[in-house]
Coordinates of C-alpha atoms and ligand atoms in Angstrom, one line a residue:
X202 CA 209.9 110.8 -10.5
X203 CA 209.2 112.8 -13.3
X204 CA 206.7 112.5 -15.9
X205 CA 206.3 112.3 -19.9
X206 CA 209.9 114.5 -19.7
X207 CA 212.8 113.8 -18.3
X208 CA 214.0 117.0 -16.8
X209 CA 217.6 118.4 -15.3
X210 CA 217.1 117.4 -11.7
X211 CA 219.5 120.6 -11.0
X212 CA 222.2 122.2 -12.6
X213 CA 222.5 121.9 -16.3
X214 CA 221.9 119.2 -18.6
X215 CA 222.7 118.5 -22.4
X216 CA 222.9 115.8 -24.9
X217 CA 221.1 112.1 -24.0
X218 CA 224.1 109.4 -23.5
X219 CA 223.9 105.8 -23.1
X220 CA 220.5 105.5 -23.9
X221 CA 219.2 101.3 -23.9
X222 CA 217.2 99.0 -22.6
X223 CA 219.2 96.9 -20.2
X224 CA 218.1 93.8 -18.1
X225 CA 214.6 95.4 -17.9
X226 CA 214.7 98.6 -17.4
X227 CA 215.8 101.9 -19.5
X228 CA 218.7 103.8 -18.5
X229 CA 218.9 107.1 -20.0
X230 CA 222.3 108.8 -18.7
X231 CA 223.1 112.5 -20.0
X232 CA 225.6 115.1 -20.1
X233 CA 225.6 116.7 -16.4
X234 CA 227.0 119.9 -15.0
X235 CA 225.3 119.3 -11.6
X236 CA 226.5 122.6 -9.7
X237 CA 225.4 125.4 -11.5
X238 CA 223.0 126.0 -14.4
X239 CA 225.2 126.4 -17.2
X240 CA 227.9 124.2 -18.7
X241 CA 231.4 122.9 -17.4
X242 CA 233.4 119.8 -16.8
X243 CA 231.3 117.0 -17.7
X244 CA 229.9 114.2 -15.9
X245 CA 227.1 111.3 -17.0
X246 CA 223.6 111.9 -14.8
X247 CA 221.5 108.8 -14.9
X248 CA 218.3 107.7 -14.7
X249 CA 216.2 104.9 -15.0
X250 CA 212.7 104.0 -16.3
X251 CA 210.6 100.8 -16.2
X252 CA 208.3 102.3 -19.1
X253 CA 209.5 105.6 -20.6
X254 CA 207.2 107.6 -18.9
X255 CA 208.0 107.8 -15.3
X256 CA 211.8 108.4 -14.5
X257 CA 213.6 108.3 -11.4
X258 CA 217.1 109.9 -11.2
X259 CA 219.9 108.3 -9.9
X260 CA 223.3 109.2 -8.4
X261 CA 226.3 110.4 -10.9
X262 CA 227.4 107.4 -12.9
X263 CA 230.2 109.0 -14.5
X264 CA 233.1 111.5 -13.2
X265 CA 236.3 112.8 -14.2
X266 CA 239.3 110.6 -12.6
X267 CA 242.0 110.0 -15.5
X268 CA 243.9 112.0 -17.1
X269 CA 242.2 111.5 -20.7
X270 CA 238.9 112.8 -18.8
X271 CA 240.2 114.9 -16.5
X272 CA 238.1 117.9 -17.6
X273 CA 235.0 115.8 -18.6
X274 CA 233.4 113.0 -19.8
X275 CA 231.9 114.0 -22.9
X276 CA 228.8 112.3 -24.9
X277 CA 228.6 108.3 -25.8
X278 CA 226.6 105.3 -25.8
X279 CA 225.9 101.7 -24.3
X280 CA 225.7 98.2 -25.5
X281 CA 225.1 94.9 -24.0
X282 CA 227.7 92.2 -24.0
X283 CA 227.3 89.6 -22.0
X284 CA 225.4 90.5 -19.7
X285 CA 227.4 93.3 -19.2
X286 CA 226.6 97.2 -19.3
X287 CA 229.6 98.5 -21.7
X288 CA 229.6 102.5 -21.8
X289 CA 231.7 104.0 -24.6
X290 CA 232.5 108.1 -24.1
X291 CA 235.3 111.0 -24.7
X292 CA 237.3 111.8 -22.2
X293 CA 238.4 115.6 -22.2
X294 CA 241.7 116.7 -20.8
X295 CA 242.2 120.9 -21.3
X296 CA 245.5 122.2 -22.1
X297 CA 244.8 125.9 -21.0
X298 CA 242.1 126.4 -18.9
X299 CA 240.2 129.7 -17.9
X300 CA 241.5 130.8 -14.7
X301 CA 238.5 132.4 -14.1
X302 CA 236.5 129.4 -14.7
X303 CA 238.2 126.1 -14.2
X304 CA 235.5 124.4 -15.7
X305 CA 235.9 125.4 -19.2
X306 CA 239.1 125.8 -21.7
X307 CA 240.4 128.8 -23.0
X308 CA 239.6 128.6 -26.8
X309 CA 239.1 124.9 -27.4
X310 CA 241.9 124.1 -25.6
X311 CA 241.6 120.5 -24.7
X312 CA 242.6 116.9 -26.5
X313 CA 239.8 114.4 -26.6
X314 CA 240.3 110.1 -26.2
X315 CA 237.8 107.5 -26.4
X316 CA 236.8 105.8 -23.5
X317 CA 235.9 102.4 -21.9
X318 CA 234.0 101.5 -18.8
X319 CA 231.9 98.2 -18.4
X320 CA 229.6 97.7 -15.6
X321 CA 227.7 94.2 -14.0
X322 CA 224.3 95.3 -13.5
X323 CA 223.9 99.0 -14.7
X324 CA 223.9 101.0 -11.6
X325 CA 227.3 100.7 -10.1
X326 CA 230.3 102.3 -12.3
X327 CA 234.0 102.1 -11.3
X328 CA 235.2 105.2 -12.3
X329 CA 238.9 104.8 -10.7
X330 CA 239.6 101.1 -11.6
X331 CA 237.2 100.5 -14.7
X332 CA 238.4 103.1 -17.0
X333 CA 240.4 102.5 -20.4
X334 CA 241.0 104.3 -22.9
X335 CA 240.2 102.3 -26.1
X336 CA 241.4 105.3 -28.8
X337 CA 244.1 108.0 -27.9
X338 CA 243.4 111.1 -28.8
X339 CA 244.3 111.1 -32.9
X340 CA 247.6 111.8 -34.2
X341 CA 246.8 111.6 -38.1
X342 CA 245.4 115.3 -39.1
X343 CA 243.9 113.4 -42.3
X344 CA 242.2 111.2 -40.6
X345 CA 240.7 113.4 -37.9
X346 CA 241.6 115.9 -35.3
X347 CA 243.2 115.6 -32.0
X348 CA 240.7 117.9 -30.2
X349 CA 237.2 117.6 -32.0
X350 CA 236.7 114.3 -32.5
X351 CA 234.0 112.6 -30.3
X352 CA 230.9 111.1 -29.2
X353 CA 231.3 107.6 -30.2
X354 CA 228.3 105.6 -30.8
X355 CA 228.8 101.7 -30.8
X356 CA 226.4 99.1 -32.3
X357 CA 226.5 95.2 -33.3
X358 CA 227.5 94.5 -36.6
X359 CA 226.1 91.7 -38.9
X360 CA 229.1 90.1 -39.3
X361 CA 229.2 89.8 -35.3
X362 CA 231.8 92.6 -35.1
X363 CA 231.4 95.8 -33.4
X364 CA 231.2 99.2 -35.1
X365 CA 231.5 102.8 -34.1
X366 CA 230.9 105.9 -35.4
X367 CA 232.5 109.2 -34.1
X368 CA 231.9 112.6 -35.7
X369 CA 235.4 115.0 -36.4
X370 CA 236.2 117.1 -38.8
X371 CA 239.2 117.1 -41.0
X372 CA 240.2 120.7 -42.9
X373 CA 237.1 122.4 -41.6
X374 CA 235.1 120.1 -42.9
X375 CA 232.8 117.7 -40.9
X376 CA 233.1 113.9 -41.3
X377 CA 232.1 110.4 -39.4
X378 CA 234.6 108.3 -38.3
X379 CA 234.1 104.5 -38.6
X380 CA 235.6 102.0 -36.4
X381 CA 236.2 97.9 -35.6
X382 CA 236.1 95.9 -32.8
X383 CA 235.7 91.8 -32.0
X384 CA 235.9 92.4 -28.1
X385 CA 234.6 96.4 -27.6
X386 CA 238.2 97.1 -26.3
X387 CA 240.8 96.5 -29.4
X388 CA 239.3 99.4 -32.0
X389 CA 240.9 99.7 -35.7
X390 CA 240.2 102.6 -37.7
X391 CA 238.5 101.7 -41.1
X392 CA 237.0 104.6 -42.9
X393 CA 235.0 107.3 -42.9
X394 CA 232.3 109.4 -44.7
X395 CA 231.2 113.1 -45.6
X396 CA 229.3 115.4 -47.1
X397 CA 229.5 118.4 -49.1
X398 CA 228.6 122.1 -47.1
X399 CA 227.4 120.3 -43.6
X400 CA 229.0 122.2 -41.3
X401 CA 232.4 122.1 -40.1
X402 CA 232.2 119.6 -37.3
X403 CA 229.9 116.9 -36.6
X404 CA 228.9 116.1 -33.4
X405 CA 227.0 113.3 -32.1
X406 CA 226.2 110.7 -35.0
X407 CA 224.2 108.1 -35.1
X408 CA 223.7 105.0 -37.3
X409 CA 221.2 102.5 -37.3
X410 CA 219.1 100.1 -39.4
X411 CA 214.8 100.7 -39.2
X412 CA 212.4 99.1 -42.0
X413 CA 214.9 97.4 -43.4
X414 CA 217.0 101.0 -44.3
X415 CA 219.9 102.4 -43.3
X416 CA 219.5 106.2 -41.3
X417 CA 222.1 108.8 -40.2
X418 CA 221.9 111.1 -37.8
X419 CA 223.8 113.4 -36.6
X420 CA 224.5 117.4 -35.8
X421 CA 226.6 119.0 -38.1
X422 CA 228.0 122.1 -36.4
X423 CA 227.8 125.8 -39.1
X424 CA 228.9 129.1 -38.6
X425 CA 226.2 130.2 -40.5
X426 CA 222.9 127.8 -40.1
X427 CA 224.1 127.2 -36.6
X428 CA 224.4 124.0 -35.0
X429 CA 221.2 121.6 -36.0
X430 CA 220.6 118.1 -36.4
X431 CA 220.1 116.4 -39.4
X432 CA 218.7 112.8 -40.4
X433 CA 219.4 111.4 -44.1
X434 CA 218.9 107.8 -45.2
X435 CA 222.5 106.2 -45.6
X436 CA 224.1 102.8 -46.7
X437 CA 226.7 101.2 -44.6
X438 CA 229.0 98.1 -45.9
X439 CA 230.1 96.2 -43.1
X440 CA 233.5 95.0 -44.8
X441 CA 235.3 98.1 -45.5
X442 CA 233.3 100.2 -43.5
X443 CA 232.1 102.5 -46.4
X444 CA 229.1 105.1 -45.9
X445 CA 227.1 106.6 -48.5
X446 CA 225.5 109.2 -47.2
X447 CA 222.1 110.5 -49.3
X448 CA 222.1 114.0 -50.0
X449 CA 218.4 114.6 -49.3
X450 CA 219.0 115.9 -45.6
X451 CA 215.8 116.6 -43.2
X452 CA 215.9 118.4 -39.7
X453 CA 215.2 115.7 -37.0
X454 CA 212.8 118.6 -35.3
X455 CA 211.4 122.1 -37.6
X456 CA 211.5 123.6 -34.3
X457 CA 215.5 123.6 -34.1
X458 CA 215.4 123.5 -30.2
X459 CA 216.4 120.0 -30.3
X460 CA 219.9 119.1 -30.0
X461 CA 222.1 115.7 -29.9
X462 CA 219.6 113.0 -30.7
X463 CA 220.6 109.1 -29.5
X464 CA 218.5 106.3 -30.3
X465 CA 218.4 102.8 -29.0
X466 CA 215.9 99.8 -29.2
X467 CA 213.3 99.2 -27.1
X468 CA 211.9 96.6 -25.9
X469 CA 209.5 95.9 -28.3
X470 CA 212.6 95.9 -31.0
X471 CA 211.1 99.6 -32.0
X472 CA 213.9 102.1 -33.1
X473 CA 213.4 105.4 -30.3
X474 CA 215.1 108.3 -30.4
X475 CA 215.1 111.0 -27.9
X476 CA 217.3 114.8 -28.2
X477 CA 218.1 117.5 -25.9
X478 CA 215.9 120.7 -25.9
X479 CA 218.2 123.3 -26.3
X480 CA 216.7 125.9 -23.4
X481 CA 217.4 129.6 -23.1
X482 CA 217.0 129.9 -19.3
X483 CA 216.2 127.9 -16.3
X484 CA 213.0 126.2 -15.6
X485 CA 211.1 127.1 -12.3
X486 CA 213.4 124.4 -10.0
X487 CA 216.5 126.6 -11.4
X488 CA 217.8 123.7 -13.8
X489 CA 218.3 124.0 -17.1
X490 CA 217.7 121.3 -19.3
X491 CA 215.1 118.4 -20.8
X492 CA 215.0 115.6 -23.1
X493 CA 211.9 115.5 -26.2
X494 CA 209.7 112.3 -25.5
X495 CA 210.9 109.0 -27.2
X496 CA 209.7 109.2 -30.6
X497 CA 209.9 105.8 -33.0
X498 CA 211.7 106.0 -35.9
X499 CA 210.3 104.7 -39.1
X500 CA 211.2 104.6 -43.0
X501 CA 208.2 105.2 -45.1
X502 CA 208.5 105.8 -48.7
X503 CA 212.3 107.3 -48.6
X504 CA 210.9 109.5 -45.7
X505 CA 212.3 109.6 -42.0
X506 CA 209.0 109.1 -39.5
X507 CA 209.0 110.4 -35.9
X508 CA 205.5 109.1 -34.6
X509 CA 204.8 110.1 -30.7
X510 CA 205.9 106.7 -28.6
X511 CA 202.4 104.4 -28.3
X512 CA 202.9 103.5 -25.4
X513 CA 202.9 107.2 -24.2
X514 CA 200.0 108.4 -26.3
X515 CA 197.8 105.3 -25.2
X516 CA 197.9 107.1 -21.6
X517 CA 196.7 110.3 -22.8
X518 CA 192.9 108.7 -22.3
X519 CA 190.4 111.3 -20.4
X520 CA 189.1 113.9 -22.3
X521 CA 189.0 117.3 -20.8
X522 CA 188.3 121.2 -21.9
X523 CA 189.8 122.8 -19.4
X524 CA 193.5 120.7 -18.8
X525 CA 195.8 122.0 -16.0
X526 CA 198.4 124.0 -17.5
X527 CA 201.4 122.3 -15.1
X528 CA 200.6 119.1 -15.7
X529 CA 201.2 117.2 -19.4
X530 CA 198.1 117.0 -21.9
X531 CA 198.1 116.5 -25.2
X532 CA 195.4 117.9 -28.4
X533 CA 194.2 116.3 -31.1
X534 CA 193.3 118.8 -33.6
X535 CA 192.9 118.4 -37.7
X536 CA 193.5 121.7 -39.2
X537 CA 191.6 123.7 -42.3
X538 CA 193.8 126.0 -44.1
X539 CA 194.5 129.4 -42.2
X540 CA 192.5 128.0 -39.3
X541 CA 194.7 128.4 -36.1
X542 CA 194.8 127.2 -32.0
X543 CA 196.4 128.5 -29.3
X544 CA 197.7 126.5 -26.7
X545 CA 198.1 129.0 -23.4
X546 CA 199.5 131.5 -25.6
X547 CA 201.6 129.1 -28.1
X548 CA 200.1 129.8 -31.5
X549 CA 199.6 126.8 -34.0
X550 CA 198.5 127.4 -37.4
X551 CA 198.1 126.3 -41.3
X552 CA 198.9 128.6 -44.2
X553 CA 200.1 127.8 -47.6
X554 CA 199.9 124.0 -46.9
X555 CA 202.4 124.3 -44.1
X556 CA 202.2 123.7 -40.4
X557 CA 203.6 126.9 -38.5
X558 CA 204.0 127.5 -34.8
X559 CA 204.7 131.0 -33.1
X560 CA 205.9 130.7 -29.2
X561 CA 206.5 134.8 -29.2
X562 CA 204.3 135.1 -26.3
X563 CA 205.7 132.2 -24.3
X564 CA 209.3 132.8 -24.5
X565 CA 209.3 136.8 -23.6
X566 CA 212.6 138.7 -24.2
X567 CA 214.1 135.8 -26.5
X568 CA 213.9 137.9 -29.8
X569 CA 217.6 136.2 -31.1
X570 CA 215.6 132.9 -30.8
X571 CA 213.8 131.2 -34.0
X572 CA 210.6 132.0 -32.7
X573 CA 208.3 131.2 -35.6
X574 CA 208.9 128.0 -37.2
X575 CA 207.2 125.9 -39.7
X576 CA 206.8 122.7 -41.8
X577 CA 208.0 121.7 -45.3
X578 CA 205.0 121.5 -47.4
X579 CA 202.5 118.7 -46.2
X580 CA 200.9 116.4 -48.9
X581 CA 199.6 114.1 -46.7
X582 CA 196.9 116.1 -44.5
X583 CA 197.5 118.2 -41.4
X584 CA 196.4 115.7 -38.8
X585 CA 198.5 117.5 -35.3
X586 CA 199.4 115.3 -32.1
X587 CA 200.7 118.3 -30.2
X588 CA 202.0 117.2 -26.3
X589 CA 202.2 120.2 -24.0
X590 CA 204.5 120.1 -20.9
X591 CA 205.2 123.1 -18.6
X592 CA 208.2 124.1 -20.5
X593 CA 208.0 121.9 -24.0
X594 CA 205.3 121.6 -26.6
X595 CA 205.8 119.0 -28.9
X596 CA 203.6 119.5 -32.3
X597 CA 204.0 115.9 -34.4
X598 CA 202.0 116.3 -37.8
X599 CA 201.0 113.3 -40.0
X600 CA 201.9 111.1 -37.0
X601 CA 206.1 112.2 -37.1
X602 CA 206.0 113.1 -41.2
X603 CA 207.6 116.2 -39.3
X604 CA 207.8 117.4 -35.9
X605 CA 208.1 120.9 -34.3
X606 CA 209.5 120.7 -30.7
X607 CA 210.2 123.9 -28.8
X608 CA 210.9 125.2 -25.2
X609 CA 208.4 127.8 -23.7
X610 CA 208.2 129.4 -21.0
X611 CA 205.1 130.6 -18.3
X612 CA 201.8 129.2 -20.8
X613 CA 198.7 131.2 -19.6
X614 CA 195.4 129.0 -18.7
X615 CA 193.8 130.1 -22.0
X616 CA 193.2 127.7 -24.7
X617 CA 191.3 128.1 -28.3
X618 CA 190.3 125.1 -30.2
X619 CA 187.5 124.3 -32.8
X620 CA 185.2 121.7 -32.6
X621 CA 188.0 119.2 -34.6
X622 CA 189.7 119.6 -31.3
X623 CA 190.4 116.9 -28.8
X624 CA 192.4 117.7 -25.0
X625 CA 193.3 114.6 -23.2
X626 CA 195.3 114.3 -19.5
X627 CA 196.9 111.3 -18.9
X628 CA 195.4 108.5 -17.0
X629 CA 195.7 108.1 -13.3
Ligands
FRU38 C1 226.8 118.2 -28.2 C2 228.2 118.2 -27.5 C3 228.9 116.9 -27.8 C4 229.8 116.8 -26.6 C5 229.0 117.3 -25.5 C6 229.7 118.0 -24.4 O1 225.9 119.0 -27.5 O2 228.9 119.3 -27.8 O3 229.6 116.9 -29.1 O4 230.2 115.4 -26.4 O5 228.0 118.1 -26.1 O6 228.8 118.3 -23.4

């Protein structure tokens, strides 16, 4: 069991995969190096939750055992059919690989495929007899490449049809690929979409309707802004599969730990979304590796919401001054311009009508790392929901008008509030 954050059980984690709500419970399966704490050949961990909260991980659901995933089974996502679990992913097969480390190419070696794999109940995965591959790894350089093109995300169209989106890139340039489907296992190729100077590659997209508005997410990877994820809103048209994609891009986090966000419904209908926090080292059990809380989605006025999940913050009910610093809490605090609190060493703070957050003293010898982060200007107030886990801190302002989320490491017992400040621990 784990609580509030899922966390790597060992070895290293990355991005979510497969992320639904399935005959009554939430499975939330994940990129999974299980024997070391650093990446190499993929599998999908898995773990399950009755209410988001409390997790419990499960065996491996997904291993290399084809030849299209010989050398991994890279990121995807789930739908329900029929009663049936579908799992869509790419399957990695290297074409040089390090001989000093068989788990990893030499210089993006590898070809990437789409693949298939349908379960009866969630929790049991044939991975020698289930397995198809749905597309081959592409052969048309205009459409995308042969080696990055991945991730595929699936949904249910309108019309009844399936879609998918899959990021690539085509001339250095990063694109989404959109594709068909009446039965989830005959795909055509229909279109695809861009945008001017967003990276070279995109990885992970995601598409989904909230409020009645069409969102995009997805993590363009840059040379020189580095690899972040973005959210825009976006129009999709069913018939030809065409994407307009808004210019206005936000982060999905200011803290720019986050990484690979996936969303799903719940069961409430609520759009969730959870990432990967990107971490620099291990955590004290030696894994490396967490996911942010579920956050809802929500259009407001052209603007992309991330409000903390109710249903989480509703536990959060005993107040306290003196929280234990290993277990999860979370502050209320409404801050006056160049007021400040610090949270076991993790500085929060207004200036210039911004919200900005300084984890130097919590994340020692990581001077390469963004360490001070902030806000775009705030019209709206400075109302904070910060959560504070051992190794995350979670700062939502203006209930998710932005969010800074970032990893930190060893928080001291000291805590600094004013009197606008509110700790609660979570119910028993
Ligand atoms: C994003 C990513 C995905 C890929 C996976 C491999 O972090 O690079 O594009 O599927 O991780 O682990």
């Amino acid at each position: 069991m784990n609580t509030i954050h899922l966390k790597a059980p060992k070895g290293w984690i990355n991005d979510p995969n497969g992320f639904i709500y399935y005959k009554g419970k939430y499975h939330l399966f994940y990129q999974h190096f299980p024997y070391a704490s650093r990446w190499g050949r993929m599998h999908w961990g898995h773990a399950v939750s009755d209410d988001l909260i409390n997790w419990k991980h499960l065996d491996i659901a997904l291993f290399p055992t084809k030849t299209d995933d010989s050398d991994g089974c890279f990121s995807g996502s789930a739908v329900e059919d029929n009663g049936k679990m579908h799992l869509f992913y790419t399957g990695v097969h290297y074409t040089d690989i390090d001989p000093e480390n068989v788990n990893c190419s030499l210089n993006d070696s590898f070809i990437s495929a789409q693949l298939h794999i349908s379960s009866n109940d969630g929790f049991e995965f044939d991975n020698f007899n289930e397995k198809k591959t749905i597309i081959p790894p592409l052969t048309n350089r205009e459409i995308g490449d042969n080696i990055h093109t991945r991730d595929p995300k699936v949904w249910k169209g309108k019309d009844g049809n399936w879609y998918m989106i899959l990021g690539s890139t085509v001339n250095h340039v990063g694109r989404v690929l959109f594709y068909r489907s009446s039965d989830l296992l005959n795909w055509k190729y229909m279109n695809y979409a861009s945008c001017d100077n967003m990276g070279w590659m995109w990885e992970c997209p995601d598409y989904f309707e909230t409020d009645s508005r069409g969102v995009i997410i997805f993590s363009p990877m840059d040379e020189k802004k580095g690899n972040q994820s973005v959210c825009t809103l976006a129009d999709f048209r069913e018939s030809d599969c065409h994407m307009d994609i808004n210019k206005n891009l936000t982060y999905l986090d200011y803290g720019l730990d986050l990484y690979a966000p996936q969303s799903t419904t719940d069961k409430n209908g609520r759009r969730i979304v959870v990432a990967w926090l990107r971490m620099p080292e291990p955590m004290k059990n030696n894994a490396i590796g967490l996911f942010s809380m579920p956050r809802v989605c929500e259009v407001r006025n052209n603007h992309i919401y991330f409000r903390p999940y109710p249903e989480i913050s509703e536990k959060f009910t005993i107040k306290t001054d003196m929280p234990d610093m290993k277990k999860p809490f979370m502050v209320k605090a409404e801050l006056a311009e160049h007021k400040s609190i610090s949270i076991g060493g993790y500085i929060i703070r207004r200036e210039n009508g911004k919200i900005i957050t300084d984890r130097r003293a919590v994340i020692k010898g990581h001077e390469e790392l963004l360490n001070i982060c902030e806000t775009p200007e705030l019209k709206d107030g400075f109302s904070l929901e910060i959560y504070v886990d051992e190794n995350i801190i979670e700062v939502y302002v203006n209930n998710g008008e932005y969010v800074i989320t970032n990893a930190v490491y060893d928080l001291n017992d000291e805590i600094s509030t004013d009197e606008n400040t509110e700790i609660y621990v979570l119910e028993e």
